[in-house]
mmCIF file of C-alpha atoms in Angstrom:
data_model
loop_
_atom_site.group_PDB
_atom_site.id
_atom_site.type_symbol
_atom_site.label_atom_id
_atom_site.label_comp_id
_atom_site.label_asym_id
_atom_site.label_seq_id
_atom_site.Cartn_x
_atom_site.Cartn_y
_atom_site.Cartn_z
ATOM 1 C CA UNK C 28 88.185 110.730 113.240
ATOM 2 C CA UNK C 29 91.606 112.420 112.398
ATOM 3 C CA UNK C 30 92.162 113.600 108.106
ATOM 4 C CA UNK C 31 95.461 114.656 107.592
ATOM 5 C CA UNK C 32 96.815 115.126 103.843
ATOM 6 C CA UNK C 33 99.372 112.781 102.985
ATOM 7 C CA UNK C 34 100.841 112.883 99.194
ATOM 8 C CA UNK C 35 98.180 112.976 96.769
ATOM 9 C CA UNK C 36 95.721 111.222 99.088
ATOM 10 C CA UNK C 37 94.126 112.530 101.968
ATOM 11 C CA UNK C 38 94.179 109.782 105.309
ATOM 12 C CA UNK C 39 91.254 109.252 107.802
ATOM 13 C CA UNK C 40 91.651 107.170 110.788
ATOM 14 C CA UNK C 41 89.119 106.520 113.147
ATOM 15 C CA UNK C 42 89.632 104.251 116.123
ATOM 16 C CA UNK C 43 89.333 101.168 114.529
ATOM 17 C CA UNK C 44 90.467 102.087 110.726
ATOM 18 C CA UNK C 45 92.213 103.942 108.772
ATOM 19 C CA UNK C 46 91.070 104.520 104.996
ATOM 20 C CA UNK C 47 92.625 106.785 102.222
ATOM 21 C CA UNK C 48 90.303 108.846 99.778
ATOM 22 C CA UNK C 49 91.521 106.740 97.007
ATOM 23 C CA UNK C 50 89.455 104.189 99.111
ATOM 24 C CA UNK C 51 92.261 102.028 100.894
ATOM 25 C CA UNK C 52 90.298 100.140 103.721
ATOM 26 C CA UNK C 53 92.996 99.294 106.446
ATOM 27 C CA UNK C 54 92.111 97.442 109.577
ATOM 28 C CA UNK C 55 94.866 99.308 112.102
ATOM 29 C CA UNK C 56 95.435 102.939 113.255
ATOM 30 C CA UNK C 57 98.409 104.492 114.737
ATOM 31 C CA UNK C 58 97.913 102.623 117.971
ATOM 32 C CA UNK C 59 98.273 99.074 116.277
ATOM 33 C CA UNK C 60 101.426 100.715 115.329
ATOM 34 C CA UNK C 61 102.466 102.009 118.301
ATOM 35 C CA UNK C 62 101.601 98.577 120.150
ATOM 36 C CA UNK C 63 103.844 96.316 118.126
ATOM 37 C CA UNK C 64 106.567 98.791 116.989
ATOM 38 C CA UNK C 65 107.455 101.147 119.270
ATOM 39 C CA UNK C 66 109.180 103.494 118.936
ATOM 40 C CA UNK C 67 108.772 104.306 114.605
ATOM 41 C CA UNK C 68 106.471 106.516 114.801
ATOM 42 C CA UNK C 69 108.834 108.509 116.453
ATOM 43 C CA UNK C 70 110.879 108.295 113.016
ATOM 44 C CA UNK C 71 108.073 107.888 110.444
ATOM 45 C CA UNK C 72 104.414 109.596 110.151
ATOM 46 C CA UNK C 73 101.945 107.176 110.326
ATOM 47 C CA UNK C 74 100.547 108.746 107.268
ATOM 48 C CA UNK C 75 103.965 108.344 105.403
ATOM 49 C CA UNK C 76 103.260 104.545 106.514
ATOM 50 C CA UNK C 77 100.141 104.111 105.234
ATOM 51 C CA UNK C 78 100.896 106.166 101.909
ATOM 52 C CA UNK C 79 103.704 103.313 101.225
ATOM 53 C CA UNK C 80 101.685 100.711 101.408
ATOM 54 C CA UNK C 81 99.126 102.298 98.973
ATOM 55 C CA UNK C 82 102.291 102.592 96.704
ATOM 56 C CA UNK C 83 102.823 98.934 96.314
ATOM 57 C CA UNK C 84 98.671 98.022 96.406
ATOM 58 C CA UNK C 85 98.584 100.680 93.390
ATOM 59 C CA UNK C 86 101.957 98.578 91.958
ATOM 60 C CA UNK C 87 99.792 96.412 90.991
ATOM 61 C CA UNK C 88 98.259 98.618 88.094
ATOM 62 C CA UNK C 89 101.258 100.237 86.650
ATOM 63 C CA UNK C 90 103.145 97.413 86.792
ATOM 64 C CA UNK C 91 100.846 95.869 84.677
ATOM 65 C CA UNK C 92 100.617 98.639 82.100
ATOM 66 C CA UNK C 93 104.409 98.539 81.819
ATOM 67 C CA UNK C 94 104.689 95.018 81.135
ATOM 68 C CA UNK C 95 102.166 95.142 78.728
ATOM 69 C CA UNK C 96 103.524 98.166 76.565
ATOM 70 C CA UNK C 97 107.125 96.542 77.093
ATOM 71 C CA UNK C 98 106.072 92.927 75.804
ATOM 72 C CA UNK C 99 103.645 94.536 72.991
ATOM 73 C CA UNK C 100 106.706 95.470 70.576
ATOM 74 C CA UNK C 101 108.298 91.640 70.693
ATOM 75 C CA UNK C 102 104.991 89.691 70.491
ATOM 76 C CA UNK C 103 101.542 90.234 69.166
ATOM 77 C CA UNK C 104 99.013 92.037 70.966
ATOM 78 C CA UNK C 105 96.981 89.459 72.007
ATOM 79 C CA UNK C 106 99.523 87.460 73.592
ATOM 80 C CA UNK C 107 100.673 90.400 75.625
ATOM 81 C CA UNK C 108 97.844 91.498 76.639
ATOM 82 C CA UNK C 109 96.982 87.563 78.265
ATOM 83 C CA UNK C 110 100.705 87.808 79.892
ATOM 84 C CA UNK C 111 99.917 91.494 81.139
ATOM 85 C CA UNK C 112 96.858 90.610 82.858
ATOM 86 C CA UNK C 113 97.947 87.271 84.135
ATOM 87 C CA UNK C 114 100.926 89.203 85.945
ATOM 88 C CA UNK C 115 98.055 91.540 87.591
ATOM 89 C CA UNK C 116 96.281 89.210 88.496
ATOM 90 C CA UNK C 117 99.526 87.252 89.873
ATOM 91 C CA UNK C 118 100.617 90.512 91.664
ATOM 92 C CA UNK C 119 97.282 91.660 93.424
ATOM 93 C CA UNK C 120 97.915 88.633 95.333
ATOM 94 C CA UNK C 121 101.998 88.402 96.314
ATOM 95 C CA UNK C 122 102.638 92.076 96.367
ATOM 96 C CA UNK C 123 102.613 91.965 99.781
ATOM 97 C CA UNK C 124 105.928 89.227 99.659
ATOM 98 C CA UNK C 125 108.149 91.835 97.786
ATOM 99 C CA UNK C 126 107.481 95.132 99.542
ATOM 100 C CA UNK C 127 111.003 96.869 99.482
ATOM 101 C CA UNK C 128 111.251 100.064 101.310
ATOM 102 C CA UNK C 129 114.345 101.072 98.922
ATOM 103 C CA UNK C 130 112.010 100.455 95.991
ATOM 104 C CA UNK C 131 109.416 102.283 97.215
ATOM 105 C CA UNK C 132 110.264 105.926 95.493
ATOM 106 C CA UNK C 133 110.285 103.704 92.210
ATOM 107 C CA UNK C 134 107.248 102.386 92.729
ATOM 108 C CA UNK C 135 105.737 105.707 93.488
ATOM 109 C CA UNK C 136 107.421 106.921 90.055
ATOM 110 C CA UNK C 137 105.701 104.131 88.270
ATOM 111 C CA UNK C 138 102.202 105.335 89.635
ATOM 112 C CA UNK C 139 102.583 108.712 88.982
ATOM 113 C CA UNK C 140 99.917 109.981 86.382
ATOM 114 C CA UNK C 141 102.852 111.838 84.396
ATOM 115 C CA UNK C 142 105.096 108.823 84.050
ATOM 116 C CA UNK C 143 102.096 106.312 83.275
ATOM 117 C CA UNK C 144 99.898 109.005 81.161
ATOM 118 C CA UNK C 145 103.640 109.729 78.768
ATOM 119 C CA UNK C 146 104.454 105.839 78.806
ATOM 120 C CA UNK C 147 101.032 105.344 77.506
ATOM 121 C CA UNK C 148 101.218 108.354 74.690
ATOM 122 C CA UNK C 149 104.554 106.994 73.617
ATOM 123 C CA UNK C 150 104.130 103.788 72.883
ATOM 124 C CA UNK C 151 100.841 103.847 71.444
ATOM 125 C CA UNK C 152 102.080 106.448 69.025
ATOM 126 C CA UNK C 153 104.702 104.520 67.922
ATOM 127 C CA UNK C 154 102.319 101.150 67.636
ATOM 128 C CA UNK C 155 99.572 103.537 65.516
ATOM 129 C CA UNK C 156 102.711 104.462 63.359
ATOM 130 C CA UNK C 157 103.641 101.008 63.306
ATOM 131 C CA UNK C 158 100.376 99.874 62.334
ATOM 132 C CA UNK C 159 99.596 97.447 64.839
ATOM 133 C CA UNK C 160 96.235 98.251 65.334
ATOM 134 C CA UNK C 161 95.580 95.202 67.773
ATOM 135 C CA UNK C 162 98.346 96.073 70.018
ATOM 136 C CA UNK C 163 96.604 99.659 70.084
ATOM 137 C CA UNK C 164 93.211 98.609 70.820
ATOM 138 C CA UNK C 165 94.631 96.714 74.357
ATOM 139 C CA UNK C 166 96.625 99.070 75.013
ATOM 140 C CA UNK C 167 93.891 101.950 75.348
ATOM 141 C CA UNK C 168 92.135 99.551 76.851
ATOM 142 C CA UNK C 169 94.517 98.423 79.807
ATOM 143 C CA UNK C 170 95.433 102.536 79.778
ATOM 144 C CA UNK C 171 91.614 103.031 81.547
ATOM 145 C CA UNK C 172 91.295 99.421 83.385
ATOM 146 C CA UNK C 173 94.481 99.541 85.070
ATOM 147 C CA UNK C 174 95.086 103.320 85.006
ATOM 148 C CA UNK C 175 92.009 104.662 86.921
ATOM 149 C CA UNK C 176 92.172 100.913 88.539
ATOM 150 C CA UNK C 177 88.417 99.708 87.658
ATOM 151 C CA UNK C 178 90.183 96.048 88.062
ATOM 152 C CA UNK C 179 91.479 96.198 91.249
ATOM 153 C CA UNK C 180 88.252 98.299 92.350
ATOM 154 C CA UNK C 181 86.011 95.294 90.944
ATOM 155 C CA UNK C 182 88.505 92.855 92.860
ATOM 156 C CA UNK C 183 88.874 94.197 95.737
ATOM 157 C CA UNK C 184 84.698 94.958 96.263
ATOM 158 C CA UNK C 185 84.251 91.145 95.226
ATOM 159 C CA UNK C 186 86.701 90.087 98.044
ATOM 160 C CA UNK C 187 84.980 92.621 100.414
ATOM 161 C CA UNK C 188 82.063 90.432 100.108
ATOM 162 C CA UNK C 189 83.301 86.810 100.965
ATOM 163 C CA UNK C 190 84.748 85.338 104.343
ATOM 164 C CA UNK C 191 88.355 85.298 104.120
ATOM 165 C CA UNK C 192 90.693 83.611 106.320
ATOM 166 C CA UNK C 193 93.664 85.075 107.414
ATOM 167 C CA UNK C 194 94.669 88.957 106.857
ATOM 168 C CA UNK C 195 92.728 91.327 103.997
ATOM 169 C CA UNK C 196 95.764 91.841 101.076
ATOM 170 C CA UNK C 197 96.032 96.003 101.842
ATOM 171 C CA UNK C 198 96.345 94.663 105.947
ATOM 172 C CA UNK C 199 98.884 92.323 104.425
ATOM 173 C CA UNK C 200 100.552 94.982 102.806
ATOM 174 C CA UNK C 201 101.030 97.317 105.309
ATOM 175 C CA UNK C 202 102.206 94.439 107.624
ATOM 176 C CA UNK C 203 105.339 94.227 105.652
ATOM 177 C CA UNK C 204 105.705 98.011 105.193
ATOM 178 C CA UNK C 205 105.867 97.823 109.105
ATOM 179 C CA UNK C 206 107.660 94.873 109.826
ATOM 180 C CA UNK C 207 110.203 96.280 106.650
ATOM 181 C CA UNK C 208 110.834 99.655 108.574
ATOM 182 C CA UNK C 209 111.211 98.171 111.944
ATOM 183 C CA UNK C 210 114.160 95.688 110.291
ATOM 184 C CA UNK C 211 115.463 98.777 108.843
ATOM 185 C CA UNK C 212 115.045 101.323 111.735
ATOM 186 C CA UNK C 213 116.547 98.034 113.768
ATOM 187 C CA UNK C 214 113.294 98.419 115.876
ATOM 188 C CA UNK C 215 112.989 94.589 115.499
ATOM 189 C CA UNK C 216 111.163 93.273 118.956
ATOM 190 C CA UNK C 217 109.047 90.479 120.348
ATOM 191 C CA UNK C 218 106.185 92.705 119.554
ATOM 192 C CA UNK C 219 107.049 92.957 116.058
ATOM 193 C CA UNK C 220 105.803 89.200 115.820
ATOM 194 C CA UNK C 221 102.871 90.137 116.754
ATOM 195 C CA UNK C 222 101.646 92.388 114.400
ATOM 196 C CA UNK C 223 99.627 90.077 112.052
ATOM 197 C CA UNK C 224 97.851 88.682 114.861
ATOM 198 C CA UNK C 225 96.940 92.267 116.070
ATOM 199 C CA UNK C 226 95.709 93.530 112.778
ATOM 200 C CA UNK C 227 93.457 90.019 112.575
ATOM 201 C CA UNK C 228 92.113 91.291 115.854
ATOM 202 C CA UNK C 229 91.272 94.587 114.382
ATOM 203 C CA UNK C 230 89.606 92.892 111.690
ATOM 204 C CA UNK C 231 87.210 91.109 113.774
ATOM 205 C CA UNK C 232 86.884 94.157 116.076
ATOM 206 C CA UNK C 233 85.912 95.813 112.853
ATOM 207 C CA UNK C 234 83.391 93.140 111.616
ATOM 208 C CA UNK C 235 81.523 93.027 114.725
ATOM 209 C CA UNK C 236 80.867 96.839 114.897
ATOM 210 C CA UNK C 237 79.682 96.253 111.434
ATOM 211 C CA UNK C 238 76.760 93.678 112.302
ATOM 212 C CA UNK C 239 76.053 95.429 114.962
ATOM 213 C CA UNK C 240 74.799 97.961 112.788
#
């Protein structure tokens, strides 16, 4: 198993996996890569690869949070704090569908722990000033769930536990990070095609050294 420090996070792949210590479980290594898009990791670390796609998986929290503290100050608390979670919940699950490699530095902006931890200082100063006590109470609230990410964690170990068809949502993710910088890189190939079906095949591959066990 290979750990190289990428960003904030440090990446371990094995030969079957690769998983981040902010516990991002992904069912390829730089092989799958190399298999069905040669020639970008000649351009791109595969750690820089698998760092983006933790960006938009961890979009889902702070995108959240920002709704939330943008809608509080128009609506009451209580309403934006059912339209805040409903996006998260409507996010966890399309992220993968608007993964935008030109967006990507924002989105890594919006999950930085300054920009969310000043965001959230802000605006619930002004609401406590403001005296909307409500709004305040959410938004400390959302501030933990969605800041340290106990939500998605809760999700995400729920999912773990059921049969799903089709791809896992982080192997979805990182799909379109690939398939994203091969259109870019114009790296585009038959192989590209094949990319979902190769990261099923990991998944499998995966499960059955599991059970094994």
């Amino acid at each position: 198993m290979s750990n190289r420090l990428s960003h904030t996070q440090n990446v371990f792949e094995s030969t079957f996996a690769t998983v981040t210590s902010g516990g991002h479980w992904f069912h390829a290594t730089r092989e799958t890569v190399e298999k069905y898009v040669p020639g970008l990791l000649d351009r791109h670390e595969y750690e820089k690869l698998v760092m983006d796609a933790v960006t938009w998986i961890e979009s889902t929290d702070s995108l959240a949070l920002i709704l939330y503290f943008a809608l509080v100050f128009w609506m009451p608390g209580w309403i934006a704090a059912i339209l805040a979670l409903g996006f998260w919940f409507w996010w966890f699950y399309n992220k993968s569908a608007f993964v935008n490699i030109t967006l990507t530095p924002l989105m890594k902006l919006f999950n930085h722990d300054a920009f969310q931890i000043g965001l959230a200082a802000i605006a619930l100063s002004f609401l406590g000033i403001m005296g909307y006590y409500q709004a305040v109470l959410f938004g400390i609230i959302y501030f933990f769930l969605f800041k340290v990410g106990l939500l998605r964690l809760m999700i995400d170990r729920m999912m773990s536990k059921r049969e799903i068809k089709g791809l896992p949502l982080n192997d979805r993710v990182f799909k379109m990070v690939l398939v994203r910088y091969s259109i870019y890189e114009d790296l585009t190939s038959h192989e590209v095609s094949g990319i979902e079906e190769g990261l099923k095949e990991a998944v499998l591959n995966f499960k059955e050294r599991r059970s094994k066990k």
